[in-house]
CSV table of C-alpha atoms and ligand atoms in Angstrom, one decimal:
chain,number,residue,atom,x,y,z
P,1,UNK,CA,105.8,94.7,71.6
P,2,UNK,CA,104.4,96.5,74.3
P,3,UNK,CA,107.1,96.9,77.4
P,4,UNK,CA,106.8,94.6,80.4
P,5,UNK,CA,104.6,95.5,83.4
P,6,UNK,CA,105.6,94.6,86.9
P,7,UNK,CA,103.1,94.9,89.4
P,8,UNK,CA,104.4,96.4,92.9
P,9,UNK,CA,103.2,94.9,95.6
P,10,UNK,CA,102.8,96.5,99.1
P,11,UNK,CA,101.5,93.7,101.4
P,12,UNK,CA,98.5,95.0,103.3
P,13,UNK,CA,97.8,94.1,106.7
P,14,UNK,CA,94.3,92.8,105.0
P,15,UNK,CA,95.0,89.2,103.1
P,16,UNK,CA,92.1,89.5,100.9
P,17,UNK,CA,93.5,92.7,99.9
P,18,UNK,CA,96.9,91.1,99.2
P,19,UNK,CA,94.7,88.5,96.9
P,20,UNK,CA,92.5,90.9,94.8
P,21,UNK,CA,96.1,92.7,93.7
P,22,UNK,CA,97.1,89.6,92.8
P,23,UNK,CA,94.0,88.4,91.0
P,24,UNK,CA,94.0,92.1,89.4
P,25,UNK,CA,97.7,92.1,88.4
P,26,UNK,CA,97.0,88.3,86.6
P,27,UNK,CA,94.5,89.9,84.9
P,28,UNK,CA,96.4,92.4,83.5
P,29,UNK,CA,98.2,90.2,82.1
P,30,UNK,CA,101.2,91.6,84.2
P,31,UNK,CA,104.8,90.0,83.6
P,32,UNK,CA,105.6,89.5,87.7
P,33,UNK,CA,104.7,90.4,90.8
P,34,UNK,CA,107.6,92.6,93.0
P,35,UNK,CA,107.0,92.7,96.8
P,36,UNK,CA,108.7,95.1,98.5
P,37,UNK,CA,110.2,94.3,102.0
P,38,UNK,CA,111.2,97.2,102.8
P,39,UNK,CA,108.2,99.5,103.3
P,40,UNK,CA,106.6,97.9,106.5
P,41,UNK,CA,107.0,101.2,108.0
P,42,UNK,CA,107.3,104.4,105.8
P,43,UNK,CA,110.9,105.8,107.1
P,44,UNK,CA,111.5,108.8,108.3
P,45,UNK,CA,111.8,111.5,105.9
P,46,UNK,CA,112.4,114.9,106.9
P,47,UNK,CA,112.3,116.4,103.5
P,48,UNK,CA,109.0,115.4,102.7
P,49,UNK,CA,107.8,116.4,106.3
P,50,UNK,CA,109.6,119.9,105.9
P,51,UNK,CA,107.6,120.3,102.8
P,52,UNK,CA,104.4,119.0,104.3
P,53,UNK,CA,104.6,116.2,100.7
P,54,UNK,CA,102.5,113.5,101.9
P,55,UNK,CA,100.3,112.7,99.1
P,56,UNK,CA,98.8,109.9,100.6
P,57,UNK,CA,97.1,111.5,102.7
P,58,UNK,CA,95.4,113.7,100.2
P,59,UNK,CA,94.1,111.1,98.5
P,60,UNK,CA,97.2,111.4,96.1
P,61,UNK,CA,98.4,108.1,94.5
P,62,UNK,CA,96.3,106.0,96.3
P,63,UNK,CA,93.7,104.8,92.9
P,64,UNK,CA,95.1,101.3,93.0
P,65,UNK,CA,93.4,101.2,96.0
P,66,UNK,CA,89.9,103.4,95.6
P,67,UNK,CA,90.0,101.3,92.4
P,68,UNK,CA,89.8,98.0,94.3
P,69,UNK,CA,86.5,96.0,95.2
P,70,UNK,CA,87.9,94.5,98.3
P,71,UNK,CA,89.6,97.8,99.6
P,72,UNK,CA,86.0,99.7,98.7
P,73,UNK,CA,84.4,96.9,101.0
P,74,UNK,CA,86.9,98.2,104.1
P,75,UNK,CA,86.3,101.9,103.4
P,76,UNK,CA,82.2,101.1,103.9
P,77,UNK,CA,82.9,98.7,106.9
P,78,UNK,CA,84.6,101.7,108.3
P,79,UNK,CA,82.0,104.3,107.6
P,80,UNK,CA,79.4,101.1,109.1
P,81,UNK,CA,81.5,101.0,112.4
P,82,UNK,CA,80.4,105.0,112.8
P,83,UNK,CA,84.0,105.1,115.0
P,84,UNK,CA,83.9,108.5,116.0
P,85,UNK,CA,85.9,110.3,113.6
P,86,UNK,CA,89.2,112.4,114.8
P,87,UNK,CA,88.2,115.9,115.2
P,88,UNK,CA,89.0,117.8,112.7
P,89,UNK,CA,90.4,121.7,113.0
P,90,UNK,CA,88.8,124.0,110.8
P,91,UNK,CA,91.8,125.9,109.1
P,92,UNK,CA,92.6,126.6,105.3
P,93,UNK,CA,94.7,123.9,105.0
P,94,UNK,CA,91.9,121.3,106.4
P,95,UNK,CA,89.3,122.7,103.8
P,96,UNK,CA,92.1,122.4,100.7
P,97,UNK,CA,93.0,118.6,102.0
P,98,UNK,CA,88.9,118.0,102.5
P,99,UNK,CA,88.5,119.2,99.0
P,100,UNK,CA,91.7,117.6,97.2
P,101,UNK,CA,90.8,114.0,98.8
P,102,UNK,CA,87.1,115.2,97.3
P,103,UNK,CA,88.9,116.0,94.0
P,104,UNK,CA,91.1,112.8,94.1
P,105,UNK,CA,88.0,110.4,95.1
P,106,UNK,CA,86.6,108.3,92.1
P,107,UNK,CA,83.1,110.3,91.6
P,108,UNK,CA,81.8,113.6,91.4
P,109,UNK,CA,83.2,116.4,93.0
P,110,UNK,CA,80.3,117.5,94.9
P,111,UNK,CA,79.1,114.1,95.9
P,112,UNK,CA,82.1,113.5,97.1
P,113,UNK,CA,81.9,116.5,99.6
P,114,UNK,CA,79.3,115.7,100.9
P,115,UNK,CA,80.1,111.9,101.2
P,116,UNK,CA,81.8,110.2,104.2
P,117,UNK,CA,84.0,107.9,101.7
P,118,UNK,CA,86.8,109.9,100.5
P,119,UNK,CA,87.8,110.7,103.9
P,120,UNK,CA,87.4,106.8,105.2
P,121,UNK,CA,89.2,105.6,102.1
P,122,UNK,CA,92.3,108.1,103.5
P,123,UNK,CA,92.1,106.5,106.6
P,124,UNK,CA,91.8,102.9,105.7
P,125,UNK,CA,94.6,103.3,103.1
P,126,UNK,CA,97.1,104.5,105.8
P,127,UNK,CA,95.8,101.5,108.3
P,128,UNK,CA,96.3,99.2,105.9
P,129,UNK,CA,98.8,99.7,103.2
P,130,UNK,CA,101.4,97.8,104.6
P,131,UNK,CA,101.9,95.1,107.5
P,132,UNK,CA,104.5,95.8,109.4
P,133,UNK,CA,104.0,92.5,110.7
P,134,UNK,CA,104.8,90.9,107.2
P,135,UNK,CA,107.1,87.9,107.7
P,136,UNK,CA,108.9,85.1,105.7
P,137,UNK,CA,105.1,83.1,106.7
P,138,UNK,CA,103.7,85.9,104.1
P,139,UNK,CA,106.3,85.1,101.5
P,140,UNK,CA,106.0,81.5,101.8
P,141,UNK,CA,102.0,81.7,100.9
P,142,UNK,CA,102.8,83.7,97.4
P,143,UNK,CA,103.6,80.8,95.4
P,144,UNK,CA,100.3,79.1,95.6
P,145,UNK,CA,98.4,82.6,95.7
P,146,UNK,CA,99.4,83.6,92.3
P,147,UNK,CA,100.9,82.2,88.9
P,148,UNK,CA,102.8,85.3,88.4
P,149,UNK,CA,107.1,85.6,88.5
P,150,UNK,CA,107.6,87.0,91.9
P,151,UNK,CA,110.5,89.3,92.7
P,152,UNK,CA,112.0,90.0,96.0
P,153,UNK,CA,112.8,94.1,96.4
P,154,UNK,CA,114.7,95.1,99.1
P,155,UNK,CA,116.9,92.4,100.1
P,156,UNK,CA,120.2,93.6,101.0
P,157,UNK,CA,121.0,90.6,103.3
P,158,UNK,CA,122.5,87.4,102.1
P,159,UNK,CA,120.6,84.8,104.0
P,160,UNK,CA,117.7,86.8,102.9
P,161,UNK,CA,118.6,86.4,99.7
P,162,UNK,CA,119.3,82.4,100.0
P,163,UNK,CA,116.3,82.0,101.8
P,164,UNK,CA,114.4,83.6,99.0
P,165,UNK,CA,116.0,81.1,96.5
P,166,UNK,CA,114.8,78.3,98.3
P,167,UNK,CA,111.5,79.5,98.7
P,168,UNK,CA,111.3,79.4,95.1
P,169,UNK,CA,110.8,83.6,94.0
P,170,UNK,CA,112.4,84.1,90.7
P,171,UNK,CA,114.4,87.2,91.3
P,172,UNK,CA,115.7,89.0,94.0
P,173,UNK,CA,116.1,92.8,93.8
P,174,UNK,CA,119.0,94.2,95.9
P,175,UNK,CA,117.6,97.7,97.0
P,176,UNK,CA,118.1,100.1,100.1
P,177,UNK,CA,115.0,101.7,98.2
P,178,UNK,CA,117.0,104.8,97.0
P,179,UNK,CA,118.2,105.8,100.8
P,180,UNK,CA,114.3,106.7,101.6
P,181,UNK,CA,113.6,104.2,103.8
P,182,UNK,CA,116.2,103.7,106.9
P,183,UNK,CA,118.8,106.2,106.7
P,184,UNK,CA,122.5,104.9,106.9
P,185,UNK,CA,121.7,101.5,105.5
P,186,UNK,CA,124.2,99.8,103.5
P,187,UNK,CA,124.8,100.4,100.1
P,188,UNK,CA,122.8,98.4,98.0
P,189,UNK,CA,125.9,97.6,95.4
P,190,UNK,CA,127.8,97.2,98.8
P,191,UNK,CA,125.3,94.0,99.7
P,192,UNK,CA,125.7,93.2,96.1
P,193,UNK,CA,128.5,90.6,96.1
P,194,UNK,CA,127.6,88.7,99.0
P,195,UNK,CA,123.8,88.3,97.8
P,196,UNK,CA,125.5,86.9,94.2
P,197,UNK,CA,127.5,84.7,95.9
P,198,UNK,CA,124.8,83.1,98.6
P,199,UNK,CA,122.4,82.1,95.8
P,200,UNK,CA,125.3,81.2,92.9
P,201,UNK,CA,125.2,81.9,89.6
P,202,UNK,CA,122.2,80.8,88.5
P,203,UNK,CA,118.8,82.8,90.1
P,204,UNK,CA,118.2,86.0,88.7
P,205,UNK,CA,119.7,89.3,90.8
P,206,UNK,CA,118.4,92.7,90.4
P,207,UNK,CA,119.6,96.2,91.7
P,208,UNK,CA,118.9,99.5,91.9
P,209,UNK,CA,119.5,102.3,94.5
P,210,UNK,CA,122.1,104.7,92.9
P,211,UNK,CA,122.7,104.1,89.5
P,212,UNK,CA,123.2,107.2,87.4
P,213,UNK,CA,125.4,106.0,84.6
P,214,UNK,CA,126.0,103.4,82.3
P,215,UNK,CA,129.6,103.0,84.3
P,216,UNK,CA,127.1,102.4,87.4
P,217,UNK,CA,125.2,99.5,85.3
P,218,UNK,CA,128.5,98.1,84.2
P,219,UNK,CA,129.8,98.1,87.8
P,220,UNK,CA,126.9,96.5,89.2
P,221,UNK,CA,126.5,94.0,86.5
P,222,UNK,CA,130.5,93.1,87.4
P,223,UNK,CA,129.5,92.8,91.0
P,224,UNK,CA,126.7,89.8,90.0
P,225,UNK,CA,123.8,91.7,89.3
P,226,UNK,CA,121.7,90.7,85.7
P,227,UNK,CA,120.0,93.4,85.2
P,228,UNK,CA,119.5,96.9,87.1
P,229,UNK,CA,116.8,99.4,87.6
P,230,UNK,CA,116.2,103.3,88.4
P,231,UNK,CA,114.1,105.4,90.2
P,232,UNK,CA,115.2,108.5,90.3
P,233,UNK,CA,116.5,109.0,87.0
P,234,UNK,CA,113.5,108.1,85.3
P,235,UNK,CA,111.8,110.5,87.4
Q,301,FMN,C1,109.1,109.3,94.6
Q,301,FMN,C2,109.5,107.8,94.8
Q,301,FMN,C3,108.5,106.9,95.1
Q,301,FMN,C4,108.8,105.6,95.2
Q,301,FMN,N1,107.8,104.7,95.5
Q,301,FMN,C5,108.1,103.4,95.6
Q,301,FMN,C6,107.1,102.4,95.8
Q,301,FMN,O1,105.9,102.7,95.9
Q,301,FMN,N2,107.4,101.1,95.9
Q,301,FMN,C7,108.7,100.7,95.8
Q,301,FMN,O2,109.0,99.5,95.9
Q,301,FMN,N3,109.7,101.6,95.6
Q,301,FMN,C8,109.4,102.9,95.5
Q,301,FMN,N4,110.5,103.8,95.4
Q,301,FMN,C9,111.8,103.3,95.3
Q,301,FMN,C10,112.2,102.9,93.9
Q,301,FMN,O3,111.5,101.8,93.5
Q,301,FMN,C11,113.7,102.5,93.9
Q,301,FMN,O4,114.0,101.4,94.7
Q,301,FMN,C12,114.7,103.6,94.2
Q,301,FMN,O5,114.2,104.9,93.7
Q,301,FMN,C13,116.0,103.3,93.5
Q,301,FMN,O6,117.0,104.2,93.7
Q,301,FMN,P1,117.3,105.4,92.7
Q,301,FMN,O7,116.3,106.4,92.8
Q,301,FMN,O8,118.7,105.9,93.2
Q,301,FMN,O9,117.4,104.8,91.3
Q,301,FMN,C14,110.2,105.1,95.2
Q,301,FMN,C15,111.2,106.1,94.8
Q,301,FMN,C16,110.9,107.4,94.7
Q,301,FMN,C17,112.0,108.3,94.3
C-alpha cells in the first residue's frame, strides 16, 4: 500500500490560488489537506540570513507553484502590468541568482535567460505565498471548498483548538513549527494538555516540534496527542 500523502497548504493571499491546490491535491488522490497557521509571515531567522539560505528566492522549492495554472496566470499578469522592475545591481552574486532561478524555471535554460518569467514567477511567489491576513473567515470556507480531511497545524492555543472542533476540521496539529517561526513560543508538548482537554477525547490531535525519541512519542502520546510527526529527524 503506497504511504499516505498530505498536502500542505500555505494559504495565498490569491483565493483562486488557494482553490487550484485544492482541486490539484483532490486529484492526486491526496489523503488530507494540512493548513498551516503559522507561516503568515516567515519569522525571523538569523541563521538562514547569516548564511544568505533563502531558496525561495532562487527559484528553489517553489515547483508547486511554477507548476500551477492559476499561479502561471499571475506571473504573466505581472509581466502584462510592465511595473518597472527593481533595479537590479550587477554583481556575481546577481548573475548566479539570475541564472539559478533560469536553471530552476520549468523550460529551457536559455529561454529562460532571456525570458521575463522566471524572474516574475520569484516575485509573485514571495507576494503571494501566504496571507498574512488569513483569518478564522478563511478556515470557515475550507469545508465547502474541498472534500479532503483537513488538518489544522500550528495551533498551540486551546480556544484555537475548540474553535477548530466546531468548525468541523478533522485534526488539529499542535506545532510551534520546530522553533522557526516566532522565537520563545511555547512548547508545543507544553500547549499539549490544554488543547486535549478543550476538544475531549474524541477529535484527533497531532504534534510535532521536538520529538527525537520514541520516549518523546510516548510522552506526547501520554499528554493526549494520537499520533506525532517529525521534521527534523527525517531530514
Ligand atoms: C527545512 C524545514 C522546512 C519546513 N517547511 C515547512 C513547510 O513548508 N510547511 C510547514 O507546515 N512546516 C514546515 N516545516 C516545519 C515542520 O513541518 C515541522 O512543524 C517541524 O519541523 C517539527 O519540528 P521538528 O523539526 O523538531 O520535528 C519545516 C521545517 C524544516 C526544518
Amino acid at each position: 500500500m503506497p504511504p499516505p500523502r498530505w498536502f500542505q497548504l500555505y494559504w495565498s493571499s490569491d483565493e483562486e490560488l488557494v482553490d487550484s491546490f485544492l482541486s490539484r491535491a483532490e486529484e492526486i488522490d491526496a489523503d488530507a489537506v494540512v493548513v498551516t497557521l503559522d507561516t503568515t509571515q516567515l519569522g525571523w531567522r538569523p541563521w538562514d540570513l547569516d548564511l544568505g539560505s533563502l531558496p525561495f528566492t532562487r527559484g528553489v522549492g517553489i515547483a508547486q507553484y511554477t507548476s500551477d495554472p492559476r499561479f502561471s496566470e499571475l506571473v504573466a499578469e505581472r509581466i502584462a502590468a510592465d511595473e518597472p522592475e527593481d533595479p537590479v545591481k550587477v554583481t556575481p552574486q546577481a548573475v548566479r541568482t539570475l541564472l539559478e532561478m533560469a536553471r530552476n524555471h520549468p523550460g529551457g535554460l536559455l529561454d529562460n535567460l532571456r525570458a521575463p518569467e522566471p524572474r516574475a514567477a520569484v516575485q509573485t511567489f514571495l507576494d503571494t505565498f501566504s496571507n498574512p491576513a488569513l483569518s478564522w473567515d478563511h478556515i470557515t470556507t475550507l469545508r465547502e471548498r474541498t472534500r479532503l480531511p483537513v488538518v489544522l497545524k500550528g495551533v498551540l492555543h486551546p480556544d484555537d483548538a475548540r474553535r477548530a472542533v466546531d468548525l468541523g476540521v478533522d485534526a488539529v496539529m499542535v506545532s510551534n513549527h520546530g522553533g522557526r517561526q516566532v522565537d520563545g513560543s511555547i512548547g508545543s508538548l507544553d500547549a499539549l494538555v490544554a488543547v486535549r482537554e478543550a476538544v475531549g477525547p474524541e477529535p484527533t490531535v497531532l504534534l510535532d516540534s521536538g520529538i527525537r525519541s520514541g520516549a518523546d512519542v510516548v510522552k506526547a502520546m501520554a499528554c493526549g496527542a494520537d499520533a506525532v510527526t517529525l521534521g527534523r529527524p527525517h531530514l
